[in-house]
Amino acid sequence: MARINKSQKLKKHFNRQVKKLGYLKKLFNFIFMKKLFLVIAFLSLGFISNAQTEKGKFLLGAGTSFSVGESNGYMSLGSSSSTIVLSDGTTIRTKNSSVNFAPKVGYFFIDNFAAGLDFAAFFSKGENDQIGNTSKNKTNQFAIGPFARYYFSGKKIKPFLEVNSLFGVRNQESEVGATTIGYKYSITNVGGGLGMAILIGERSALDILASYNSFTINENEDNPFSSKLNNIGIKVGFTIFLK
């Protein structure tokens, strides 16, 4: 009888140990699977962050600019009007409107390195009315040039370096009464800067770029002159990555 009780006790003890091992196994599996999931998620995040700038993808971008000096090569749409009353009672009324469109298209030749073309188109018109005499002016500008951009490693934010240039023409026309005067200029803009791309999903990014630009304008007609302007500014843009 004592042997039977002892055998039953050993059996119960064995079953308890088996249950404990079962719980430990389940706990181990849970911890292992959780860690495995975190590792997979981390690797996936790294893959996604690098997927935007991998070899073979296209880059489409556009943005706006805030700068010290004359701004060129950015997107904007605006209009303005003003009225000035001089001390002698003379009233000067001015109206202006402008559209500036500047997209970019690039291709990733290797991982993290893209090169392509910047485009810029600018249109503006204005009107000046003083003592019944009205003058009108129009300006249009077209430019195109290469750019190169290199992205550094990053998960949600990828720093980048960019250099760019634009070459084109600017046409200005002033009309005073029955007289119309036209001017034609060649323009050059060379610049670059350091920025960061804030990744939004798998196919887009918000770009913030601290840039320096050197803008040169030359008149090629009867009264030639050259003017150069340097500016420092912040460009904010949006980029889409396509396969």
PDB file of C-alpha atoms in Angstrom:
ATOM      1  CA  MET A   1       0.000   0.000   0.000  1.00  0.00           C
ATOM      2  CA  ALA A   2       2.824   2.359   0.887  1.00  0.00           C
ATOM      3  CA  ARG A   3       4.486   1.554  -2.421  1.00  0.00           C
ATOM      4  CA  ILE A   4       1.267   2.441  -4.322  1.00  0.00           C
ATOM      5  CA  ASN A   5       0.986   5.806  -2.507  1.00  0.00           C
ATOM      6  CA  LYS A   6       4.598   6.540  -3.212  1.00  0.00           C
ATOM      7  CA  SER A   7       4.124   5.643  -6.877  1.00  0.00           C
ATOM      8  CA  GLN A   8       1.082   7.918  -7.131  1.00  0.00           C
ATOM      9  CA  LYS A   9       2.997  10.773  -5.505  1.00  0.00           C
ATOM     10  CA  LEU A  10       5.849  10.330  -7.984  1.00  0.00           C
ATOM     11  CA  LYS A  11       3.354  10.275 -10.847  1.00  0.00           C
ATOM     12  CA  LYS A  12       1.680  13.485  -9.646  1.00  0.00           C
ATOM     13  CA  HIS A  13       5.058  15.154  -9.188  1.00  0.00           C
ATOM     14  CA  PHE A  14       6.072  14.066 -12.682  1.00  0.00           C
ATOM     15  CA  ASN A  15       2.825  15.448 -14.146  1.00  0.00           C
ATOM     16  CA  ARG A  16       3.367  18.779 -12.352  1.00  0.00           C
ATOM     17  CA  GLN A  17       6.866  19.013 -13.787  1.00  0.00           C
ATOM     18  CA  VAL A  18       5.536  18.230 -17.258  1.00  0.00           C
ATOM     19  CA  LYS A  19       2.929  20.983 -16.874  1.00  0.00           C
ATOM     20  CA  LYS A  20       5.608  23.424 -15.752  1.00  0.00           C
ATOM     21  CA  LEU A  21       7.706  22.488 -18.762  1.00  0.00           C
ATOM     22  CA  GLY A  22       4.646  23.039 -20.944  1.00  0.00           C
ATOM     23  CA  TYR A  23       4.119  26.530 -19.515  1.00  0.00           C
ATOM     24  CA  LEU A  24       7.818  27.316 -19.957  1.00  0.00           C
ATOM     25  CA  LYS A  25       7.651  26.112 -23.541  1.00  0.00           C
ATOM     26  CA  LYS A  26       4.635  28.322 -24.263  1.00  0.00           C
ATOM     27  CA  LEU A  27       6.346  31.297 -22.597  1.00  0.00           C
ATOM     28  CA  PHE A  28       9.506  30.666 -24.579  1.00  0.00           C
ATOM     29  CA  ASN A  29       7.547  30.421 -27.827  1.00  0.00           C
ATOM     30  CA  PHE A  30       5.686  33.652 -27.021  1.00  0.00           C
ATOM     31  CA  ILE A  31       8.892  35.557 -26.235  1.00  0.00           C
ATOM     32  CA  PHE A  32      10.662  34.095 -29.269  1.00  0.00           C
ATOM     33  CA  MET A  33       7.822  34.956 -31.640  1.00  0.00           C
ATOM     34  CA  LYS A  34       7.541  38.468 -30.205  1.00  0.00           C
ATOM     35  CA  LYS A  35      11.254  39.094 -30.683  1.00  0.00           C
ATOM     36  CA  LEU A  36      11.115  37.573 -34.152  1.00  0.00           C
ATOM     37  CA  PHE A  37       8.220  39.892 -35.038  1.00  0.00           C
ATOM     38  CA  LEU A  38      10.159  42.928 -33.769  1.00  0.00           C
ATOM     39  CA  VAL A  39      13.222  41.919 -35.774  1.00  0.00           C
ATOM     40  CA  ILE A  40      11.140  41.458 -38.920  1.00  0.00           C
ATOM     41  CA  ALA A  41       9.404  44.802 -38.346  1.00  0.00           C
ATOM     42  CA  PHE A  42      12.752  46.532 -37.825  1.00  0.00           C
ATOM     43  CA  LEU A  43      14.225  44.997 -40.963  1.00  0.00           C
ATOM     44  CA  SER A  44      11.096  45.877 -42.925  1.00  0.00           C
ATOM     45  CA  LEU A  45      11.308  49.468 -41.733  1.00  0.00           C
ATOM     46  CA  GLY A  46      14.917  49.623 -42.831  1.00  0.00           C
ATOM     47  CA  PHE A  47      14.007  48.135 -46.186  1.00  0.00           C
ATOM     48  CA  ILE A  48      11.178  50.630 -46.661  1.00  0.00           C
ATOM     49  CA  SER A  49      13.402  53.580 -45.738  1.00  0.00           C
ATOM     50  CA  ASN A  50      16.005  52.467 -48.289  1.00  0.00           C
ATOM     51  CA  ALA A  51      13.460  51.447 -50.915  1.00  0.00           C
ATOM     52  CA  GLN A  52      12.643  55.029 -51.871  1.00  0.00           C
ATOM     53  CA  THR A  53      16.207  55.781 -52.985  1.00  0.00           C
ATOM     54  CA  GLU A  54      17.278  52.469 -54.485  1.00  0.00           C
ATOM     55  CA  LYS A  55      18.779  52.057 -57.932  1.00  0.00           C
ATOM     56  CA  GLY A  56      16.317  52.112 -60.819  1.00  0.00           C
ATOM     57  CA  LYS A  57      13.708  54.429 -59.285  1.00  0.00           C
ATOM     58  CA  PHE A  58      12.559  57.823 -60.557  1.00  0.00           C
ATOM     59  CA  LEU A  59      12.354  61.053 -58.569  1.00  0.00           C
ATOM     60  CA  LEU A  60       9.676  63.698 -59.214  1.00  0.00           C
ATOM     61  CA  GLY A  61       9.789  66.881 -57.179  1.00  0.00           C
ATOM     62  CA  ALA A  62       8.611  70.456 -56.789  1.00  0.00           C
ATOM     63  CA  GLY A  63       8.715  73.059 -54.048  1.00  0.00           C
ATOM     64  CA  THR A  64       8.802  76.625 -52.868  1.00  0.00           C
ATOM     65  CA  SER A  65      11.572  78.914 -51.599  1.00  0.00           C
ATOM     66  CA  PHE A  66      12.153  81.522 -48.903  1.00  0.00           C
ATOM     67  CA  SER A  67      15.338  83.466 -49.532  1.00  0.00           C
ATOM     68  CA  VAL A  68      17.348  86.623 -48.931  1.00  0.00           C
ATOM     69  CA  GLY A  69      17.552  88.352 -52.322  1.00  0.00           C
ATOM     70  CA  GLU A  70      15.858  87.527 -55.599  1.00  0.00           C
ATOM     71  CA  SER A  71      14.253  84.089 -55.640  1.00  0.00           C
ATOM     72  CA  ASN A  72      14.589  81.886 -58.703  1.00  0.00           C
ATOM     73  CA  GLY A  73      13.777  78.289 -59.517  1.00  0.00           C
ATOM     74  CA  TYR A  74      10.815  77.748 -57.211  1.00  0.00           C
ATOM     75  CA  MET A  75       7.051  77.391 -57.418  1.00  0.00           C
ATOM     76  CA  SER A  76       4.694  80.242 -56.576  1.00  0.00           C
ATOM     77  CA  LEU A  77       1.419  81.858 -57.568  1.00  0.00           C
ATOM     78  CA  GLY A  78       0.514  85.359 -56.466  1.00  0.00           C
ATOM     79  CA  SER A  79      -0.808  88.811 -57.152  1.00  0.00           C
ATOM     80  CA  SER A  80      -0.450  92.213 -55.523  1.00  0.00           C
ATOM     81  CA  SER A  81      -1.729  95.753 -55.811  1.00  0.00           C
ATOM     82  CA  SER A  82      -0.722  99.021 -54.182  1.00  0.00           C
ATOM     83  CA  THR A  83      -1.762 102.664 -54.096  1.00  0.00           C
ATOM     84  CA  ILE A  84       0.690 105.472 -53.280  1.00  0.00           C
ATOM     85  CA  VAL A  85      -0.405 109.070 -52.705  1.00  0.00           C
ATOM     86  CA  LEU A  86       2.409 111.636 -53.015  1.00  0.00           C
ATOM     87  CA  SER A  87       2.619 114.912 -51.098  1.00  0.00           C
ATOM     88  CA  ASP A  88       1.317 116.853 -54.105  1.00  0.00           C
ATOM     89  CA  GLY A  89      -1.781 114.673 -54.291  1.00  0.00           C
ATOM     90  CA  THR A  90      -0.546 112.496 -57.160  1.00  0.00           C
ATOM     91  CA  THR A  91      -1.824 108.927 -56.972  1.00  0.00           C
ATOM     92  CA  ILE A  92       0.179 105.966 -58.280  1.00  0.00           C
ATOM     93  CA  ARG A  93      -1.623 102.635 -58.612  1.00  0.00           C
ATOM     94  CA  THR A  94       0.257  99.417 -59.301  1.00  0.00           C
ATOM     95  CA  LYS A  95      -1.013  95.884 -59.987  1.00  0.00           C
ATOM     96  CA  ASN A  96       1.104  92.766 -60.472  1.00  0.00           C
ATOM     97  CA  SER A  97       0.481  89.046 -60.875  1.00  0.00           C
ATOM     98  CA  SER A  98       2.913  86.169 -61.383  1.00  0.00           C
ATOM     99  CA  VAL A  99       3.170  82.411 -61.768  1.00  0.00           C
ATOM    100  CA  ASN A 100       6.383  80.446 -61.212  1.00  0.00           C
ATOM    101  CA  PHE A 101       6.545  76.712 -61.938  1.00  0.00           C
ATOM    102  CA  ALA A 102       9.691  74.647 -61.259  1.00  0.00           C
ATOM    103  CA  PRO A 103       9.501  70.823 -61.237  1.00  0.00           C
ATOM    104  CA  LYS A 104      12.396  68.371 -61.297  1.00  0.00           C
ATOM    105  CA  VAL A 105      12.803  64.869 -62.711  1.00  0.00           C
ATOM    106  CA  GLY A 106      15.600  62.500 -61.724  1.00  0.00           C
ATOM    107  CA  TYR A 107      16.736  58.882 -61.893  1.00  0.00           C
ATOM    108  CA  PHE A 108      18.631  56.804 -59.297  1.00  0.00           C
ATOM    109  CA  PHE A 109      21.666  55.497 -61.159  1.00  0.00           C
ATOM    110  CA  ILE A 110      22.911  53.785 -57.988  1.00  0.00           C
ATOM    111  CA  ASP A 111      21.413  53.415 -54.516  1.00  0.00           C
ATOM    112  CA  ASN A 112      20.934  56.838 -52.861  1.00  0.00           C
ATOM    113  CA  PHE A 113      22.303  58.822 -55.835  1.00  0.00           C
ATOM    114  CA  ALA A 114      19.942  60.546 -58.279  1.00  0.00           C
ATOM    115  CA  ALA A 115      20.633  62.921 -61.154  1.00  0.00           C
ATOM    116  CA  GLY A 116      18.324  64.614 -63.605  1.00  0.00           C
ATOM    117  CA  LEU A 117      16.931  67.921 -64.809  1.00  0.00           C
ATOM    118  CA  ASP A 118      15.504  70.995 -63.105  1.00  0.00           C
ATOM    119  CA  PHE A 119      12.954  73.077 -65.016  1.00  0.00           C
ATOM    120  CA  ALA A 120      11.797  76.645 -64.354  1.00  0.00           C
ATOM    121  CA  ALA A 121       9.074  78.711 -66.038  1.00  0.00           C
ATOM    122  CA  PHE A 122       8.145  82.189 -64.803  1.00  0.00           C
ATOM    123  CA  PHE A 123       5.380  84.496 -66.055  1.00  0.00           C
ATOM    124  CA  SER A 124       4.389  87.908 -64.723  1.00  0.00           C
ATOM    125  CA  LYS A 125       2.480  90.996 -65.808  1.00  0.00           C
ATOM    126  CA  GLY A 126       1.938  94.356 -64.193  1.00  0.00           C
ATOM    127  CA  GLU A 127       0.253  97.693 -64.677  1.00  0.00           C
ATOM    128  CA  ASN A 128       1.222 101.146 -63.398  1.00  0.00           C
ATOM    129  CA  ASP A 129      -1.219 104.077 -63.484  1.00  0.00           C
ATOM    130  CA  GLN A 130       0.037 107.584 -62.714  1.00  0.00           C
ATOM    131  CA  ILE A 131      -1.935 110.756 -63.510  1.00  0.00           C
ATOM    132  CA  GLY A 132      -3.910 108.981 -66.180  1.00  0.00           C
ATOM    133  CA  ASN A 133      -0.797 107.603 -67.868  1.00  0.00           C
ATOM    134  CA  THR A 134      -0.796 103.820 -67.848  1.00  0.00           C
ATOM    135  CA  SER A 135       2.252 101.650 -68.443  1.00  0.00           C
ATOM    136  CA  LYS A 136       2.209  97.859 -68.740  1.00  0.00           C
ATOM    137  CA  ASN A 137       4.960  95.297 -68.444  1.00  0.00           C
ATOM    138  CA  LYS A 138       5.279  91.581 -69.084  1.00  0.00           C
ATOM    139  CA  THR A 139       8.024  89.124 -68.200  1.00  0.00           C
ATOM    140  CA  ASN A 140       8.485  85.478 -69.094  1.00  0.00           C
ATOM    141  CA  GLN A 141      11.411  83.280 -68.214  1.00  0.00           C
ATOM    142  CA  PHE A 142      12.342  79.714 -69.180  1.00  0.00           C
ATOM    143  CA  ALA A 143      15.298  77.716 -67.865  1.00  0.00           C
ATOM    144  CA  ILE A 144      16.549  74.136 -67.668  1.00  0.00           C
ATOM    145  CA  GLY A 145      19.616  72.560 -66.095  1.00  0.00           C
ATOM    146  CA  PRO A 146      21.110  69.470 -64.459  1.00  0.00           C
ATOM    147  CA  PHE A 147      20.989  68.556 -60.783  1.00  0.00           C
ATOM    148  CA  ALA A 148      22.505  65.797 -58.648  1.00  0.00           C
ATOM    149  CA  ARG A 149      21.401  64.639 -55.205  1.00  0.00           C
ATOM    150  CA  TYR A 150      22.936  62.135 -52.779  1.00  0.00           C
ATOM    151  CA  TYR A 151      20.956  60.697 -49.847  1.00  0.00           C
ATOM    152  CA  PHE A 152      22.604  59.520 -46.637  1.00  0.00           C
ATOM    153  CA  SER A 153      21.305  56.610 -44.573  1.00  0.00           C
ATOM    154  CA  GLY A 154      18.301  57.197 -42.361  1.00  0.00           C
ATOM    155  CA  LYS A 155      15.056  55.580 -41.266  1.00  0.00           C
ATOM    156  CA  LYS A 156      12.434  58.323 -41.098  1.00  0.00           C
ATOM    157  CA  ILE A 157      14.754  61.210 -42.007  1.00  0.00           C
ATOM    158  CA  LYS A 158      17.382  60.971 -44.753  1.00  0.00           C
ATOM    159  CA  PRO A 159      19.909  63.854 -44.998  1.00  0.00           C
ATOM    160  CA  PHE A 160      21.017  64.742 -48.522  1.00  0.00           C
ATOM    161  CA  LEU A 161      23.397  66.950 -50.496  1.00  0.00           C
ATOM    162  CA  GLU A 162      22.322  68.619 -53.732  1.00  0.00           C
ATOM    163  CA  VAL A 163      23.966  70.687 -56.464  1.00  0.00           C
ATOM    164  CA  ASN A 164      22.003  72.250 -59.314  1.00  0.00           C
ATOM    165  CA  SER A 165      22.120  74.753 -62.146  1.00  0.00           C
ATOM    166  CA  LEU A 166      19.735  76.498 -64.541  1.00  0.00           C
ATOM    167  CA  PHE A 167      20.394  78.070 -67.953  1.00  0.00           C
ATOM    168  CA  GLY A 168      17.766  79.976 -69.888  1.00  0.00           C
ATOM    169  CA  VAL A 169      16.307  83.209 -71.246  1.00  0.00           C
ATOM    170  CA  ARG A 170      14.229  86.048 -69.852  1.00  0.00           C
ATOM    171  CA  ASN A 171      12.076  88.303 -72.052  1.00  0.00           C
ATOM    172  CA  GLN A 172      10.718  91.615 -70.755  1.00  0.00           C
ATOM    173  CA  GLU A 173       8.324  93.950 -72.522  1.00  0.00           C
ATOM    174  CA  SER A 174       7.252  97.441 -71.411  1.00  0.00           C
ATOM    175  CA  GLU A 175       4.378  99.323 -73.021  1.00  0.00           C
ATOM    176  CA  VAL A 176       3.962 103.086 -72.429  1.00  0.00           C
ATOM    177  CA  GLY A 177       1.177 104.591 -74.493  1.00  0.00           C
ATOM    178  CA  ALA A 178       1.801 103.615 -78.103  1.00  0.00           C
ATOM    179  CA  THR A 179       5.461 102.780 -77.484  1.00  0.00           C
ATOM    180  CA  THR A 180       6.595  99.218 -76.749  1.00  0.00           C
ATOM    181  CA  ILE A 181      10.129  98.378 -75.659  1.00  0.00           C
ATOM    182  CA  GLY A 182      11.425  94.817 -75.412  1.00  0.00           C
ATOM    183  CA  TYR A 183      14.489  93.358 -73.710  1.00  0.00           C
ATOM    184  CA  LYS A 184      16.033  89.909 -73.936  1.00  0.00           C
ATOM    185  CA  TYR A 185      18.426  88.442 -71.368  1.00  0.00           C
ATOM    186  CA  SER A 186      20.331  85.217 -70.820  1.00  0.00           C
ATOM    187  CA  ILE A 187      20.222  83.852 -67.273  1.00  0.00           C
ATOM    188  CA  THR A 188      22.359  81.442 -65.269  1.00  0.00           C
ATOM    189  CA  ASN A 189      21.682  80.094 -61.795  1.00  0.00           C
ATOM    190  CA  VAL A 190      24.157  77.833 -59.960  1.00  0.00           C
ATOM    191  CA  GLY A 191      23.600  76.578 -56.437  1.00  0.00           C
ATOM    192  CA  GLY A 192      23.483  73.770 -53.938  1.00  0.00           C
ATOM    193  CA  GLY A 193      22.837  72.969 -50.333  1.00  0.00           C
ATOM    194  CA  LEU A 194      22.312  70.527 -47.497  1.00  0.00           C
ATOM    195  CA  GLY A 195      18.845  69.222 -46.729  1.00  0.00           C
ATOM    196  CA  MET A 196      16.781  66.493 -45.153  1.00  0.00           C
ATOM    197  CA  ALA A 197      14.015  64.326 -46.578  1.00  0.00           C
ATOM    198  CA  ILE A 198      11.267  63.451 -44.101  1.00  0.00           C
ATOM    199  CA  LEU A 199       9.860  60.175 -45.419  1.00  0.00           C
ATOM    200  CA  ILE A 200       6.087  59.947 -45.739  1.00  0.00           C
ATOM    201  CA  GLY A 201       5.115  56.371 -46.510  1.00  0.00           C
ATOM    202  CA  GLU A 202       6.953  54.357 -49.141  1.00  0.00           C
ATOM    203  CA  ARG A 203       6.721  56.729 -52.120  1.00  0.00           C
ATOM    204  CA  SER A 204       7.001  60.314 -50.931  1.00  0.00           C
ATOM    205  CA  ALA A 205       9.006  62.704 -48.778  1.00  0.00           C
ATOM    206  CA  LEU A 206       8.897  66.266 -47.503  1.00  0.00           C
ATOM    207  CA  ASP A 207      12.160  68.050 -48.388  1.00  0.00           C
ATOM    208  CA  ILE A 208      13.736  70.924 -46.453  1.00  0.00           C
ATOM    209  CA  LEU A 209      16.891  72.360 -48.022  1.00  0.00           C
ATOM    210  CA  ALA A 210      19.229  75.117 -46.812  1.00  0.00           C
ATOM    211  CA  SER A 211      20.571  76.457 -50.101  1.00  0.00           C
ATOM    212  CA  TYR A 212      22.962  78.950 -51.655  1.00  0.00           C
ATOM    213  CA  ASN A 213      22.383  80.294 -55.193  1.00  0.00           C
ATOM    214  CA  SER A 214      24.311  82.588 -57.524  1.00  0.00           C
ATOM    215  CA  PHE A 215      22.067  84.196 -60.169  1.00  0.00           C
ATOM    216  CA  THR A 216      23.548  85.993 -63.205  1.00  0.00           C
ATOM    217  CA  ILE A 217      21.653  87.916 -65.882  1.00  0.00           C
ATOM    218  CA  ASN A 218      23.169  89.269 -69.109  1.00  0.00           C
ATOM    219  CA  GLU A 219      21.581  91.485 -71.744  1.00  0.00           C
ATOM    220  CA  ASN A 220      22.682  90.560 -75.248  1.00  0.00           C
ATOM    221  CA  GLU A 221      21.365  93.463 -77.274  1.00  0.00           C
ATOM    222  CA  ASP A 222      22.268  97.109 -78.003  1.00  0.00           C
ATOM    223  CA  ASN A 223      23.059  98.140 -74.433  1.00  0.00           C
ATOM    224  CA  PRO A 224      24.652  95.055 -72.855  1.00  0.00           C
ATOM    225  CA  PHE A 225      25.165  94.731 -69.125  1.00  0.00           C
ATOM    226  CA  SER A 226      25.675  91.987 -66.580  1.00  0.00           C
ATOM    227  CA  SER A 227      24.180  91.671 -63.106  1.00  0.00           C
ATOM    228  CA  LYS A 228      24.943  89.061 -60.456  1.00  0.00           C
ATOM    229  CA  LEU A 229      22.995  88.284 -57.299  1.00  0.00           C
ATOM    230  CA  ASN A 230      23.832  85.779 -54.539  1.00  0.00           C
ATOM    231  CA  ASN A 231      21.208  84.570 -52.101  1.00  0.00           C
ATOM    232  CA  ILE A 232      20.864  82.200 -49.159  1.00  0.00           C
ATOM    233  CA  GLY A 233      17.530  80.640 -48.373  1.00  0.00           C
ATOM    234  CA  ILE A 234      15.374  77.723 -47.304  1.00  0.00           C
ATOM    235  CA  LYS A 235      13.585  75.600 -49.872  1.00  0.00           C
ATOM    236  CA  VAL A 236      10.631  73.418 -48.920  1.00  0.00           C
ATOM    237  CA  GLY A 237       9.540  70.773 -51.404  1.00  0.00           C
ATOM    238  CA  PHE A 238       7.722  67.523 -51.963  1.00  0.00           C
ATOM    239  CA  THR A 239       9.234  64.481 -53.676  1.00  0.00           C
ATOM    240  CA  ILE A 240       7.587  61.383 -55.128  1.00  0.00           C
ATOM    241  CA  PHE A 241       9.543  58.170 -55.797  1.00  0.00           C
ATOM    242  CA  LEU A 242       8.385  55.949 -58.664  1.00  0.00           C
ATOM    243  CA  LYS A 243       9.576  52.584 -59.940  1.00  0.00           C
TER     244      LYS A 243
END
